[in-house]
Structure formats: C-alpha cells, structure tokens
Amino acid sequence: MNIRRPFRWPNLLTETGRGIAYGGDYNPDQWPEEVWDEDIRLMTKAGVNTVALAIFSWDRIQPAKDTWDFDWLDRIIGKLGKAGIAVDLASATAAAPLWLYRAHPEVLPVEANGNVVHAGSRQSWRPTSPVFREYALTLCRKLAERYKDNPYVTAWHMGNEYGWNNAVDYSDDAVRAFQRWCEARYGTPEAVNEAWGAAFWSQEVRSFDEIDVPRHMGADSMVNPAKQLDYTRFCSDALKGFYMAERDVIEEICPDKPFTTNFMVSTDQCTLDYADWSAEVDFVSNDHYFVPGESHLDELACSDSLVSGFAGHNPWYLMEHSTSAVQWKPVNTRKRNGEMIRDALAHVAMGADAVNFFQWRQSRSGAEAFHSAMVPHAGPDTAVFREVCDLGAMLKRLSDSGVQGTRPVDAPTAILFSADAEWATRSRTLPSGQLSHWHDIRDWYRAFLDTGSRADVVPLSTDWSGYGTVILPTVLVLSDEDTARLASFAEDGGRVVVDYATGIVDGNFRTGLGGYPGAGDGLLRRMLGVRGEEFNILGPVDGEPDTVRLSNGAVSRLWQTVVTSVAADTEIVASYHGADASEWQLDGVPAVTRHPYGKGEAWYVGCDLDRADIAHLLRFEMARLHACTDPTHRHDPRILHVARVGEGGRFDWYFNRAKEPVEVRVGNEPVVLFRGDDVPGGYILQRNGVVLVRS
C-alpha cells in the first residue's frame, strides 16, 4: 500500500473558503473576448464558483517555441476572481501545439502494429519521450512562476484524463523505459524469465536490453499474458511518472496549493491503476459520463462508490459530467427532465464535494461541438440553463446546511476491485473471452440494491478489514499476499465470497497447481473447502446446450467450475441440476458452497450468475450474509439510500430507482426535495425524484 499525500482541498473565494464547488471546464480562448463578460454574468446567475481553466490552451500560451503570451490568461483569471469564481489552473499539457509536433515528430506515440499516432487530437505524445517532457516541464515552470501568488488560483489541474489517447505506446522510447521498469521490478533477467514463464515459445532473455514491448505479431498474436500484464502496469506507471514530474516542477515553485488530475472511472473503462495513482494527488477527481438506459443511476452509484474508495473516503471532486448528451458514443442519448439534477445530487450523495461539467459554453466548432454544456447552443433561455441555475441554488443550500466535509457512511459489505483483474480479463488466452471484472462488480452492486441494501466498491489494494463481508467478482489475478489477507480476514470472523473466475492466476499470471482456484499455493482452495478440476465453458455451439440450471432455479450461461471434491465441513448450498446439467456431466456437481474458516466463513459461487440470480442468493441462500448487510435500515428496492455523516450532521439521501412514483417514509424535514411531494410521515418521489433529510 502506497503512502498517500496528505489530503488537501481547494478553497473557494468565499469568506470562509468553504462550500461545494460548482462550475466546469471553461475555454475562453475559444471565444471572442467580448463574450467573456457575458460568461461571467451568467456564471454568477447560475451560482458558479469555480472553473477549470486552460486545459487545452498550450498553443495560446506558447504560440511558438520562444514566444509566450500570458496576457489573455491574466485578464480572464482577473475577471473571474473579481466575480468570486476560483480557478483550478491546468498545466495545459493535454494537447501540445502543432509547431512542437512539426519540430519533433519523435514525440508521437506508436501503435502495436508500428503505425504512428499523428497529431490533431488530444495526447498525441508519448509519456516516455525526454524531448516532450522537456517542453512540458518548461511550460509547467512558466505557469507556476506566473501564478504562484495569484489569490484567484486555488488549485492545480495536472494534464487531463491521462491515458485517454496515449494509454499504451510501442515506441523505441517506451521499449527503453520498459526495460528499465523490468530491471527495477525484477532485478535480474532470470527473475523476468521466471515471472513470465518465458521458457514457453523460446522467449527467455539474457539481458534487459533484449526485452521488447508486446508489439503486434501477425495473425498468431497471442501475447504472453504475464508480459502483457506487466506492460500494462508499466504504461500506467509511465503516465503516472509524467504526471508526477509535472506536479513536482510546479510544487517546487508553488507548494501551498493542492494538486489533482481527473481520473476516468466508470464501469466501461479502466485505463490506469487509479488505486495506485490516488496516493499521488492531494484530492481525487473523476470524470463520469452516464450510461443510458435502465442502469443509469445504479451505474453512477457503483462508479462513484469506487471513486470514494480511491479517495480513502475523503471528499472527492467531480471534474466532469454532462448536462445532457455527449457526442462520442454510437448513440448519444440526451438526459430527460430531472436527470441532470438527479445525477449531480447523486454524485454529492456518494461523496463529491464538487460538481462540475464539461463544459461551460457549448463549442461552436471542433470535435466536441455536439457535446452538451451548461450554456447550450440555444443560449441561456433554455431548459438546460434553467436547470443549471436551479442546481446551483440547491448546491448552495447543501453548502449552507453543512454537507461539505461529511463522508459517506460505510456499508457492511465491500466488493473488491483490482485494475490487474480488469486488465487480465482482456487477455486473449483465457478459457473464455467474455470475462469482465468491472461488469461483474456492477452486477453484484446492483443485486444488493435490488434487495433494498447496499455495498461499497473498494480497491483490493487498500485496507478493507473493517468490513464484515468482502466479495471478489472475477478477480482473476490474486497474489499470494492478497490471498493471505483474505484468509486472515476470514479467520478473524469475516465473510469472504469468491466467484467462479477468481484466484485462477497469481500476480505473474501463473496458474496454481493442484486444482482450481489455485491462488496462494492452494490456500484459497483450503479456505473455500472446494477443489475444481476443469472449467465447463458455454457458448453458441451447434447442438450443445448453452445454459446450465442450478437446483435453486438460477441459470449459468458462461462458466461452471467442475468441482470434484469438497471438504467434510463444506455445505453444498446449490448444485447443477436438470437435463442440460446431465448433458454436460454436471448433474449434482456443487455450484454454490459455504465453508467455515476460523471464526468466519468462505462462500464459493462456482459459476456466472446474472444480477437477478445474485439477488436471489442474497435474499435466500446467503440470508445469513445478507442479514448483516443492513440490519437496521432495509429499504424498498426501488429506492437507492445512502448517507453522509460528519460535523455537519447526518444527511440521508433517497433516490427513486424506478419509473413509477415511490413513497419514502422519513420523519425529518427535507433539505432538498426534488421532483417529490409531501405526504404524512414521508414523501412521494416521482421519476428521477430525490429527497435529502438531515438529522
């Protein structure tokens, strides 16, 4: 576990410096200067109190190698500050100017097949390029020297969404950096060979300079999975090293203002090891864009729970989300009436003390012209801008009520997330190519909500020993150290729930021997009290059944571990049953088991289950486990209930997950009642409705 930097939160330009931050990305250099005063007038009307500035402004700040222009930036920072709007100032390195690329094409990233990633978008640079680093750090130094004493600049925003367009690089710079990374990690070439199982396919190296990055290898492009996992770790570390270099240059000159960079956490992306990165920021920031459809609110809460875990349950900063539609998905669904405010309040409920959008004014041209904004193309006389103003007033009310600085109340159960596990499930050499650690986490999280309860999503690498139960969905990669932590947790009275694709390989992608799951040299098997010999993988194969039913009525569609032996004290909770099970020679084979271990217990769910069947397990077979998830306050499953607590008091949030109206029975007066009506003893929440009560 990394030593974290001390938590530091940026001040606002209020009398106390406190309040929930509200605003968004502001790009005044993309508009005529005569628009600026109108922008600030509208910001004041909407309650905006902070903006992220100069994120993509490198070419305006440095229009040529030896030319610098800060005058425009001075003017807009001054205008904003005098209006009481704080500035989160970017290092401006996310998109380099074209003159730099023309002068130094060697900074461009290279794809696995050798193609160069050309300039014209964001992040067309390689983090391992010493040339690019020199230019970027010069820019950082100039900015820090210029604004170190500016009272309106209250935080530094390093880069932007690191890894969006350069998460991987196969250049010669990357090769040399990867060789150094391997030397630091393993010490000797022999240790590399052992870790990667390099004797297979004659891949052994005799010196570190023989190590290459896993480039494209033709049609038979099955990369050594251990090497691929290490390369992905290296890519995350390379970008983190670049971020830290930017931060350190500015911090040397301007040490008294906090630093952040915006992560990208949602259940459809996991670019970098954010649990690792979190130790290097003063406050965690995240960009979240909604998943359209019936999972919209649930997915938001699931992702935010993990962000809160990355933040160590300190408040975190929502750096970007959208007022309505984006422009980068195949189908760009707009937000319906109430969804923008509901989403923003849900982020606050889940621990955010800042609500920001991309962006303030909708672009008239460029690649993001059809991405929604706080001021849309149609102007301020619009439903979107009116909601922006309404939201600003609500956030001011929350600030005045004392929400800022309170922290989410822990659930009794933690669902464990691992970047290694998510990266590993993308390997092309697994028993099934349909695994997804993140999506299985989302299914478990939503299943808890479907039972009227809640779980937290917590990084595997952090301390989760304070929870009563931990769940590991498709944690394919499980190190010996983490396996031992799980065993100690169970021995001390905790409950461990392990699913079908967890603990199959160790941190070097080596399978355990003696049966499945093999993590910890068999320790995980002993804790679970089961031993599997094979995996029964289902799929669309002509003439073969593509489902297997369990004795409790659940259905498995992807994977069944063929458990051939169980310990004498292992309880078989459910087994495979029926004609399809017989066809696959699984009839009577254990599917779900429970095993006492020390003062606690370990559950094994040896097959994939959908969200409804997981909820069934929580309601019935795992009743003993589920009874401990929320013993005092079980809710209508149509309601998402979360709470924050601190010096400001306790704040209970209730969100309608359903399309129909739902009644919430709470006795206190609401701080916020949105799309809801008073009834005796409670409130009726309409679709997208929210009620927040303080006690």
XYZ file of C-alpha atoms in Angstrom:
695
model
C 0.000 0.000 0.000
C 1.425 3.360 -1.058
C 1.904 6.218 1.393
C -0.685 8.823 0.448
C -0.036 12.504 0.130
C -1.896 14.488 2.801
C -5.475 15.333 1.860
C -5.768 18.970 0.786
C -8.930 20.519 -0.633
C -9.006 23.691 -2.756
C -10.523 26.811 -1.281
C -13.317 28.792 -2.843
C -13.291 32.582 -2.904
C -15.947 32.730 -0.212
C -15.462 34.426 3.136
C -14.624 31.095 4.771
C -13.126 29.430 1.690
C -15.708 26.670 2.076
C -18.656 25.467 0.043
C -19.496 22.855 -2.557
C -17.561 23.742 -5.708
C -19.754 24.266 -8.758
C -18.763 25.031 -12.327
C -16.968 23.333 -15.158
C -14.280 23.440 -17.834
C -14.017 26.961 -19.211
C -12.373 27.645 -22.569
C -12.491 31.429 -23.046
C -9.658 31.320 -25.585
C -12.035 29.528 -27.970
C -14.385 32.540 -27.978
C -14.097 36.255 -28.821
C -13.085 38.271 -25.791
C -16.308 40.267 -25.906
C -18.127 37.094 -24.778
C -16.178 36.856 -21.522
C -18.139 39.420 -19.525
C -21.416 37.783 -20.572
C -19.997 34.416 -19.481
C -19.173 35.759 -16.046
C -22.592 37.413 -15.720
C -24.272 34.078 -16.494
C -21.910 32.171 -14.187
C -22.870 34.479 -11.339
C -26.551 33.954 -12.132
C -26.081 30.167 -12.097
C -24.146 30.112 -8.830
C -20.862 29.021 -10.438
C -17.973 29.454 -8.005
C -15.100 27.634 -9.725
C -13.833 26.806 -13.209
C -11.081 24.615 -14.628
C -9.049 26.839 -16.928
C -6.501 26.448 -19.750
C -6.736 22.664 -20.064
C -6.174 22.734 -23.837
C -4.528 26.157 -24.140
C -0.849 25.345 -24.679
C -0.742 26.857 -28.173
C -2.330 30.118 -26.937
C 0.124 30.334 -24.050
C 3.142 29.378 -26.170
C 2.354 30.152 -29.834
C 5.980 29.457 -30.846
C 8.994 27.869 -29.220
C 10.404 31.119 -27.851
C 7.168 33.120 -27.631
C 4.956 33.307 -24.539
C 1.580 35.020 -24.141
C 0.037 35.172 -20.675
C -1.806 38.463 -21.098
C -5.131 36.885 -22.106
C -4.876 34.379 -19.260
C -4.097 37.167 -16.783
C -7.170 39.072 -17.916
C -9.628 36.195 -17.656
C -8.276 34.998 -14.289
C -8.645 38.551 -13.001
C -12.213 38.858 -14.273
C -13.176 35.513 -12.758
C -11.541 36.198 -9.422
C -13.147 39.624 -9.016
C -16.507 37.897 -9.597
C -15.767 35.428 -6.796
C -15.001 32.497 -9.117
C -11.951 30.424 -8.175
C -9.640 28.958 -10.812
C -8.412 25.383 -10.975
C -5.499 26.110 -13.319
C -4.355 23.381 -15.683
C -0.787 22.572 -16.625
C -2.120 22.827 -20.216
C -0.120 19.828 -21.415
C -3.022 17.626 -22.514
C -2.758 18.777 -26.136
C 0.539 20.091 -27.489
C 0.736 22.786 -30.196
C 1.271 21.728 -33.797
C 4.587 23.570 -34.027
C 6.023 21.200 -31.412
C 4.913 18.119 -33.345
C 6.342 19.510 -36.583
C 9.665 20.232 -34.916
C 9.777 16.943 -33.019
C 7.742 14.164 -34.629
C 9.721 11.743 -32.448
C 7.395 12.577 -29.523
C 4.393 10.917 -31.239
C 3.167 7.572 -29.831
C 3.395 4.361 -31.823
C 0.694 1.686 -32.048
C 1.304 -2.051 -31.637
C 1.486 -2.549 -35.400
C 4.069 0.224 -35.791
C 1.720 2.934 -37.034
C 2.434 6.410 -35.713
C -0.352 8.193 -33.827
C -0.417 11.546 -35.589
C -1.140 14.952 -34.123
C -4.543 16.599 -34.335
C -6.273 15.174 -31.278
C -5.528 15.154 -27.571
C -2.497 13.473 -26.011
C -0.637 12.722 -29.223
C 2.552 12.324 -27.229
C 4.443 9.549 -25.524
C 4.998 9.911 -21.764
C 8.463 8.346 -22.047
C 9.761 10.939 -24.527
C 12.559 13.014 -22.938
C 12.032 15.645 -25.641
C 8.356 16.074 -24.894
C 8.982 16.067 -21.161
C 11.445 18.946 -21.509
C 8.915 21.103 -23.354
C 6.061 20.173 -20.996
C 8.033 20.885 -17.839
C 9.182 24.224 -19.206
C 5.514 25.142 -19.680
C 4.688 23.986 -16.131
C 7.553 26.044 -14.734
C 6.436 29.170 -16.584
C 2.846 28.785 -15.355
C 3.933 28.243 -11.762
C 6.211 31.253 -11.787
C 3.462 33.407 -13.256
C 0.594 32.373 -10.967
C 2.221 31.143 -7.749
C 0.993 34.184 -5.812
C -2.280 34.747 -7.640
C -5.035 34.574 -4.987
C -7.652 33.542 -7.531
C -5.790 30.360 -8.499
C -6.669 27.927 -5.722
C -5.696 24.537 -7.215
C -3.563 22.967 -9.940
C -5.102 20.628 -12.508
C -2.349 18.451 -13.960
C -2.819 17.297 -17.559
C -6.287 15.996 -18.361
C -7.611 12.448 -18.455
C -4.138 10.939 -18.729
C -4.228 7.889 -20.962
C -7.336 8.795 -22.965
C -5.398 8.728 -26.240
C -1.967 7.509 -25.148
C -2.619 4.780 -22.606
C -0.247 2.483 -24.500
C 2.835 3.241 -26.567
C 5.121 0.909 -28.501
C 7.834 3.399 -29.463
C 11.567 2.977 -29.002
C 11.349 5.356 -26.024
C 8.767 3.037 -24.486
C 10.968 -0.003 -25.128
C 13.900 1.558 -23.275
C 11.669 2.690 -20.420
C 10.037 -0.751 -20.175
C 13.467 -2.368 -19.948
C 14.363 -0.057 -17.036
C 10.994 -0.749 -15.414
C 11.579 -4.526 -15.610
C 15.070 -4.150 -14.167
C 13.716 -2.140 -11.225
C 10.900 -4.640 -10.653
C 12.792 -7.915 -11.052
C 16.489 -7.178 -10.615
C 17.808 -9.880 -12.945
C 16.885 -11.250 -16.385
C 16.473 -14.670 -14.775
C 13.766 -13.288 -12.494
C 11.973 -11.847 -15.534
C 12.089 -15.227 -17.254
C 10.679 -16.930 -14.168
C 7.896 -14.359 -13.715
C 6.841 -14.534 -17.371
C 7.243 -18.263 -17.847
C 9.482 -17.277 -20.731
C 10.655 -20.826 -21.442
C 7.359 -21.246 -23.318
C 7.792 -20.463 -27.036
C 11.510 -19.735 -26.520
C 11.028 -16.237 -25.058
C 13.826 -16.201 -22.492
C 16.054 -13.110 -22.315
C 19.689 -12.990 -21.247
C 19.883 -9.245 -20.666
C 17.383 -6.451 -20.086
C 18.116 -4.866 -23.455
C 16.642 -7.967 -25.114
C 13.211 -7.136 -23.636
C 10.729 -5.724 -26.133
C 7.233 -4.386 -25.675
C 4.416 -6.750 -26.799
C 4.051 -5.481 -30.346
C 1.728 -6.922 -32.988
C 2.972 -10.349 -34.055
C 0.803 -11.174 -37.032
C -2.213 -13.424 -37.119
C -0.942 -15.561 -34.227
C -0.846 -12.552 -31.895
C -1.285 -14.411 -28.610
C 0.909 -12.271 -26.392
C 2.490 -13.858 -23.338
C -0.212 -12.855 -20.799
C 2.277 -12.287 -17.963
C 4.333 -9.956 -20.124
C 1.188 -8.201 -21.337
C 0.029 -7.610 -17.777
C 3.422 -6.203 -16.807
C 3.429 -3.981 -19.894
C 0.000 -2.608 -18.958
C 1.260 -1.931 -15.436
C 4.290 -0.204 -16.937
C 2.106 2.017 -19.130
C 0.148 3.156 -16.073
C 3.396 3.818 -14.218
C 4.875 5.722 -17.181
C 1.943 8.119 -17.305
C 1.995 8.450 -13.511
C 5.687 9.301 -13.670
C 4.960 12.005 -16.230
C 2.143 13.397 -14.058
C 4.423 13.423 -11.011
C 7.152 15.235 -12.939
C 4.679 17.971 -13.910
C 3.347 18.185 -10.367
C 6.791 18.311 -8.778
C 8.008 21.143 -11.025
C 5.002 23.261 -10.105
C 5.072 22.249 -6.445
C 8.706 23.335 -6.110
C 7.615 26.860 -7.051
C 4.052 26.837 -5.717
C 3.828 24.407 -2.777
C 0.823 25.882 -0.993
C -1.954 24.935 -3.429
C -3.368 21.410 -3.848
C -2.830 19.200 -6.901
C -5.154 16.865 -8.729
C -5.793 15.237 -12.076
C -9.046 13.852 -13.387
C -9.466 10.074 -13.367
C -11.886 8.278 -15.701
C -13.821 5.819 -13.558
C -16.928 4.150 -14.878
C -17.825 0.534 -15.459
C -16.954 0.770 -19.153
C -13.394 1.966 -18.738
C -10.385 1.215 -16.592
C -7.392 2.809 -18.241
C -4.944 3.266 -15.384
C -4.338 1.848 -11.914
C -6.177 4.621 -10.104
C -5.760 2.963 -6.705
C -2.034 3.468 -7.218
C -2.413 6.971 -8.671
C -4.630 8.079 -5.763
C -1.644 8.248 -3.439
C -0.081 10.935 -5.628
C -2.909 13.502 -5.683
C -3.938 15.852 -2.900
C -7.600 15.262 -3.673
C -9.138 12.692 -6.005
C -11.020 13.954 -9.068
C -13.118 11.993 -11.532
C -14.880 12.416 -14.869
C -18.080 10.418 -15.138
C -20.412 10.146 -18.115
C -23.722 8.384 -17.721
C -24.627 5.015 -19.185
C -28.010 5.433 -20.893
C -30.831 3.037 -20.155
C -32.196 1.359 -17.066
C -28.758 1.091 -15.392
C -28.176 4.865 -15.480
C -28.457 5.687 -11.761
C -27.127 2.339 -10.496
C -24.003 2.525 -12.645
C -23.355 6.073 -11.467
C -23.576 4.997 -7.823
C -21.374 1.953 -8.429
C -18.651 4.002 -10.124
C -18.851 6.738 -7.506
C -18.504 4.180 -4.734
C -15.178 3.114 -6.203
C -14.065 6.741 -6.594
C -14.842 7.249 -2.910
C -12.725 4.167 -2.217
C -9.848 5.651 -4.227
C -10.238 8.855 -2.190
C -9.933 6.960 1.090
C -13.494 8.133 1.797
C -12.330 11.749 1.849
C -14.456 14.111 -0.237
C -13.711 13.942 -3.944
C -14.091 16.259 -6.911
C -16.449 15.601 -9.820
C -14.389 17.334 -12.504
C -16.582 16.491 -15.491
C -20.015 15.151 -16.281
C -22.592 16.220 -18.847
C -25.665 18.391 -18.689
C -27.218 16.201 -21.394
C -25.925 14.226 -24.395
C -22.317 13.629 -25.368
C -21.047 13.284 -28.935
C -18.638 10.341 -28.740
C -20.932 7.334 -28.341
C -22.649 5.398 -31.158
C -25.998 6.566 -29.764
C -25.870 9.871 -27.886
C -28.906 9.863 -25.630
C -29.906 13.137 -24.026
C -30.851 13.483 -20.369
C -34.552 13.756 -19.724
C -36.248 16.215 -17.431
C -34.787 15.941 -13.944
C -31.904 13.598 -14.787
C -29.218 16.289 -14.807
C -30.072 17.498 -11.296
C -30.709 13.962 -10.051
C -27.300 12.833 -11.316
C -25.491 15.795 -9.774
C -27.151 15.236 -6.396
C -26.332 11.513 -6.592
C -22.636 12.348 -7.068
C -22.784 14.562 -3.968
C -24.569 11.836 -2.011
C -21.775 9.433 -2.952
C -19.082 11.742 -1.572
C -18.427 14.512 -4.119
C -17.910 17.999 -2.685
C -17.598 19.463 -6.179
C -19.964 19.261 -9.157
C -18.529 20.319 -12.493
C -19.489 19.845 -16.128
C -17.736 19.672 -19.427
C -18.092 22.424 -20.363
C -19.351 25.931 -19.554
C -20.282 27.089 -23.072
C -21.073 24.570 -25.812
C -18.455 24.677 -28.571
C -19.467 26.120 -31.899
C -16.952 24.027 -33.823
C -14.474 21.228 -33.353
C -14.780 17.575 -32.402
C -16.940 18.265 -29.328
C -19.386 20.752 -30.837
C -22.325 18.447 -30.146
C -21.275 17.668 -26.574
C -23.791 19.319 -24.228
C -22.745 22.163 -21.939
C -24.022 24.436 -19.197
C -24.821 27.132 -21.773
C -26.087 25.254 -24.848
C -26.060 26.340 -28.482
C -29.577 27.689 -27.990
C -28.315 30.048 -25.259
C -29.385 30.792 -21.686
C -33.104 30.921 -22.448
C -33.269 27.126 -22.388
C -34.420 24.317 -20.145
C -30.812 23.168 -19.714
C -29.561 26.508 -18.443
C -32.559 26.923 -16.165
C -31.723 23.529 -14.615
C -28.100 24.654 -14.303
C -29.319 27.657 -12.272
C -31.652 25.505 -10.172
C -28.806 23.105 -9.428
C -26.536 25.969 -8.381
C -29.152 27.122 -5.869
C -29.532 23.573 -4.498
C -25.792 23.145 -4.058
C -25.634 26.481 -2.229
C -28.375 25.183 0.077
C -26.387 21.987 0.690
C -23.265 24.020 1.459
C -25.165 26.170 3.933
C -26.602 23.033 5.555
C -23.154 21.605 6.307
C -22.881 18.789 3.767
C -19.356 19.732 2.716
C -16.748 17.715 4.570
C -19.123 14.950 5.655
C -18.222 11.468 4.472
C -20.240 8.556 3.122
C -21.331 6.030 5.724
C -19.708 2.672 5.015
C -21.857 -0.261 4.020
C -21.115 -3.508 5.890
C -20.050 -5.232 2.642
C -17.149 -4.394 0.309
C -16.982 -5.505 -3.318
C -13.288 -5.584 -4.190
C -11.896 -4.003 -7.362
C -8.485 -4.603 -8.937
C -7.062 -2.942 -12.037
C -4.879 -6.042 -12.539
C -8.002 -8.209 -12.621
C -9.739 -5.991 -15.155
C -6.666 -5.856 -17.397
C -6.182 -9.625 -17.107
C -9.726 -10.388 -18.266
C -8.849 -8.748 -21.597
C -6.268 -11.411 -22.375
C -6.969 -13.488 -25.496
C -5.621 -16.669 -23.885
C -8.268 -17.331 -21.207
C -10.834 -20.161 -21.014
C -13.467 -17.596 -22.042
C -13.116 -14.307 -23.882
C -16.293 -12.931 -22.299
C -14.989 -12.170 -18.826
C -15.296 -8.676 -17.350
C -14.256 -7.933 -13.800
C -15.822 -4.453 -13.849
C -19.164 -5.569 -15.258
C -19.402 -8.379 -12.710
C -18.766 -5.836 -9.955
C -21.622 -3.772 -11.361
C -23.927 -6.831 -11.352
C -23.150 -7.597 -7.711
C -23.559 -3.944 -6.744
C -26.937 -3.704 -8.460
C -28.046 -7.018 -6.941
C -27.518 -5.538 -3.491
C -29.648 -2.535 -4.471
C -32.316 -4.925 -5.764
C -32.591 -6.397 -2.284
C -33.020 -2.988 -0.659
C -29.455 -2.873 0.653
C -26.109 -1.534 -0.475
C -22.446 -2.493 -0.733
C -19.329 -0.381 -1.194
C -16.848 -0.857 -4.038
C -13.340 -0.792 -2.588
C -9.860 -1.229 -4.120
C -8.385 -4.635 -3.351
C -5.036 -2.986 -2.617
C -6.408 -0.899 0.274
C -7.390 -1.838 3.822
C -10.867 -3.415 3.799
C -10.511 -5.252 7.088
C -13.174 -3.096 8.749
C -15.965 -4.581 6.627
C -17.944 -7.617 7.714
C -18.046 -9.193 4.247
C -15.879 -8.910 1.135
C -16.902 -10.096 -2.328
C -14.494 -10.883 -5.159
C -16.226 -10.909 -8.570
C -13.928 -12.241 -11.316
C -10.746 -11.195 -9.535
C -8.833 -13.381 -11.971
C -5.422 -12.243 -10.705
C -4.915 -12.806 -6.991
C -1.450 -12.518 -5.490
C -0.171 -14.742 -2.691
C -0.149 -11.694 -0.411
C -3.782 -10.814 -1.105
C -4.837 -14.446 -0.724
C -3.209 -14.480 2.689
C -5.033 -11.241 3.603
C -8.344 -12.862 2.669
C -7.584 -15.941 4.731
C -6.654 -13.821 7.766
C -9.839 -11.800 7.302
C -11.952 -14.968 7.386
C -10.005 -16.427 10.296
C -10.783 -13.273 12.280
C -14.524 -13.623 11.676
C -15.079 -12.072 8.251
C -17.075 -13.474 5.354
C -15.369 -13.955 2.002
C -17.391 -14.543 -1.164
C -15.342 -15.811 -4.124
C -16.801 -16.305 -7.582
C -16.092 -18.632 -10.488
C -13.169 -16.787 -12.156
C -11.371 -15.520 -9.045
C -7.909 -16.602 -7.998
C -7.192 -18.530 -11.191
C -3.731 -16.974 -11.643
C -1.264 -15.164 -9.396
C 0.281 -11.719 -9.872
C 2.562 -13.075 -12.595
C -0.290 -14.799 -14.442
C 0.863 -18.241 -13.298
C -1.857 -20.797 -12.651
C -1.874 -22.554 -9.324
C -1.330 -26.293 -9.310
C -3.412 -28.961 -7.625
C -6.825 -27.735 -8.722
C -8.914 -24.578 -9.043
C -8.924 -21.947 -7.685
C -5.183 -22.203 -7.132
C -4.233 -18.806 -5.665
C -1.901 -18.729 -2.683
C -0.407 -22.131 -3.495
C -3.753 -23.744 -2.700
C -4.599 -21.521 0.290
C -7.693 -20.147 -1.452
C -8.929 -23.713 -2.102
C -8.409 -24.673 1.509
C -10.264 -21.595 2.714
C -13.201 -22.346 0.393
C -13.184 -26.082 1.084
C -13.557 -26.963 -2.614
C -11.403 -28.281 -5.425
C -12.191 -27.959 -9.118
C -10.550 -29.862 -11.968
C -11.848 -28.175 -15.133
C -13.915 -25.274 -16.416
C -17.073 -26.013 -18.366
C -17.343 -23.104 -20.811
C -20.642 -22.472 -22.567
C -21.275 -20.662 -25.800
C -23.164 -20.750 -29.068
C -22.024 -24.190 -30.229
C -24.386 -26.029 -32.585
C -26.198 -28.909 -30.926
C -24.891 -28.137 -27.429
C -26.931 -26.648 -24.572
C -25.848 -23.098 -23.779
C -27.236 -22.864 -20.249
C -26.980 -24.954 -17.104
C -29.618 -24.712 -14.386
C -28.945 -24.840 -10.668
C -31.023 -26.652 -8.071
C -32.273 -23.302 -6.743
C -33.599 -22.260 -10.163
C -30.692 -19.990 -11.094
C -29.142 -20.268 -14.566
C -25.475 -20.190 -15.590
C -24.667 -19.167 -19.168
C -20.895 -18.828 -19.395
C -18.719 -20.797 -16.975
C -19.023 -23.590 -14.437
C -16.064 -24.768 -12.400
C -16.199 -28.567 -12.288
C -15.883 -29.075 -8.536
C -14.952 -32.690 -7.887
C -14.294 -32.666 -4.162
C -15.400 -30.703 -1.114
C -14.141 -30.710 2.451
C -16.149 -32.670 5.003
C -17.368 -29.461 6.646
C -18.311 -27.729 3.383
C -22.036 -27.084 2.932
C -23.359 -27.513 -0.607
C -25.848 -24.678 -0.959
C -26.781 -25.330 -4.591
C -25.721 -27.805 -7.260
C -26.258 -28.165 -11.002
C -29.479 -29.923 -11.878
C -31.530 -30.984 -14.867
C -31.200 -32.212 -18.419
C -28.645 -29.627 -19.535
C -26.547 -30.330 -16.456
C -26.680 -34.032 -17.279
C -25.683 -33.318 -20.879
C -22.566 -31.577 -19.599
C -22.000 -34.269 -16.926
C -22.605 -31.708 -14.189
C -25.758 -33.073 -12.567
C -25.227 -32.927 -8.806
C -21.887 -31.103 -9.055
C -21.621 -28.371 -6.394
C -22.264 -24.873 -7.746
C -22.514 -22.734 -4.586
C -20.862 -23.719 -1.318
C -20.238 -22.386 2.158
C -17.265 -23.363 4.304
C -16.447 -22.321 7.884
C -12.937 -20.957 8.202
C -11.559 -19.856 11.538
C -14.116 -17.569 13.161
C -15.597 -16.696 9.778
C -16.703 -18.367 6.589
C -15.979 -18.519 2.877
C -18.552 -18.822 0.100
C -17.793 -20.109 -3.384
C -20.035 -19.235 -6.317
C -18.568 -21.545 -8.942
C -20.486 -20.231 -11.941
C -21.564 -16.983 -13.566
C -24.952 -15.692 -12.456
C -26.900 -12.717 -13.699
C -27.986 -9.863 -11.487
C -31.404 -11.389 -10.664
C -29.886 -14.706 -9.589
C -27.263 -12.927 -7.464
C -30.080 -11.026 -5.767
C -31.834 -14.365 -5.182
C -28.683 -15.676 -3.480
C -28.534 -12.599 -1.278
C -32.195 -12.914 -0.295
C -32.253 -16.623 0.398
C -29.177 -18.876 0.246
C -26.927 -16.136 1.638
C -29.532 -14.916 4.112
C -27.021 -15.167 6.932
C -24.616 -12.987 4.966
C -27.273 -10.628 3.684
C -28.798 -10.170 7.124
C -25.576 -8.437 8.075
C -25.553 -6.015 5.156
C -28.076 -3.557 6.576
C -29.612 -4.947 9.771
C -31.316 -1.760 10.959
C -32.449 0.027 7.843
C -33.624 -2.139 4.942
C -35.316 -0.156 2.191
C -37.716 -0.575 -0.667
C -35.550 -1.949 -3.517
C -36.872 0.826 -5.724
C -35.004 3.312 -3.539
C -31.258 3.971 -3.513
C -30.431 5.088 0.023
C -27.040 6.469 1.023
C -25.915 8.660 3.902
C -23.135 11.110 4.691
C -22.112 11.981 8.235
C -19.731 14.406 9.909
C -19.576 17.585 11.932
C -22.412 18.997 9.847
C -24.704 16.176 10.988
C -26.134 13.157 9.212
C -27.617 13.528 5.742
C -29.774 10.717 4.331
C -30.383 10.649 0.600
C -33.175 8.742 -1.132
C -33.258 8.362 -4.922
C -36.078 6.826 -6.913
C -34.596 3.961 -8.989
C -37.961 3.183 -10.598
C -40.035 4.799 -13.322
C -43.164 4.916 -11.195
C -43.690 7.121 -8.097
C -42.311 5.668 -4.858
C -43.168 6.580 -1.276
C -40.340 7.203 1.204
C -41.145 7.117 4.931
C -38.831 9.506 6.807
C -39.806 11.878 9.559
C -37.354 14.779 9.206
C -37.795 17.966 7.212
C -36.042 17.837 3.840
C -33.032 19.943 2.970
C -33.771 19.159 -0.690
C -36.952 17.699 -2.140
C -36.647 17.382 -5.908
C -39.483 16.006 -8.010
C -41.320 14.925 -4.881
C -44.424 15.707 -2.837
C -45.091 15.791 0.893
C -47.321 13.129 2.397
C -47.934 12.464 6.093
C -44.801 10.835 7.505
C -42.818 10.976 4.284
C -42.600 11.924 0.627
C -43.722 10.673 -2.768
C -40.804 10.716 -5.201
C -41.614 10.973 -8.885
C -39.392 9.556 -11.593
C -35.839 10.896 -11.046
C -37.013 12.202 -7.667
C -34.656 12.851 -4.741
C -35.138 13.717 -1.095
C -32.371 14.677 1.319
C -33.132 14.901 5.030
C -30.831 15.995 7.826
C -30.832 14.548 11.308
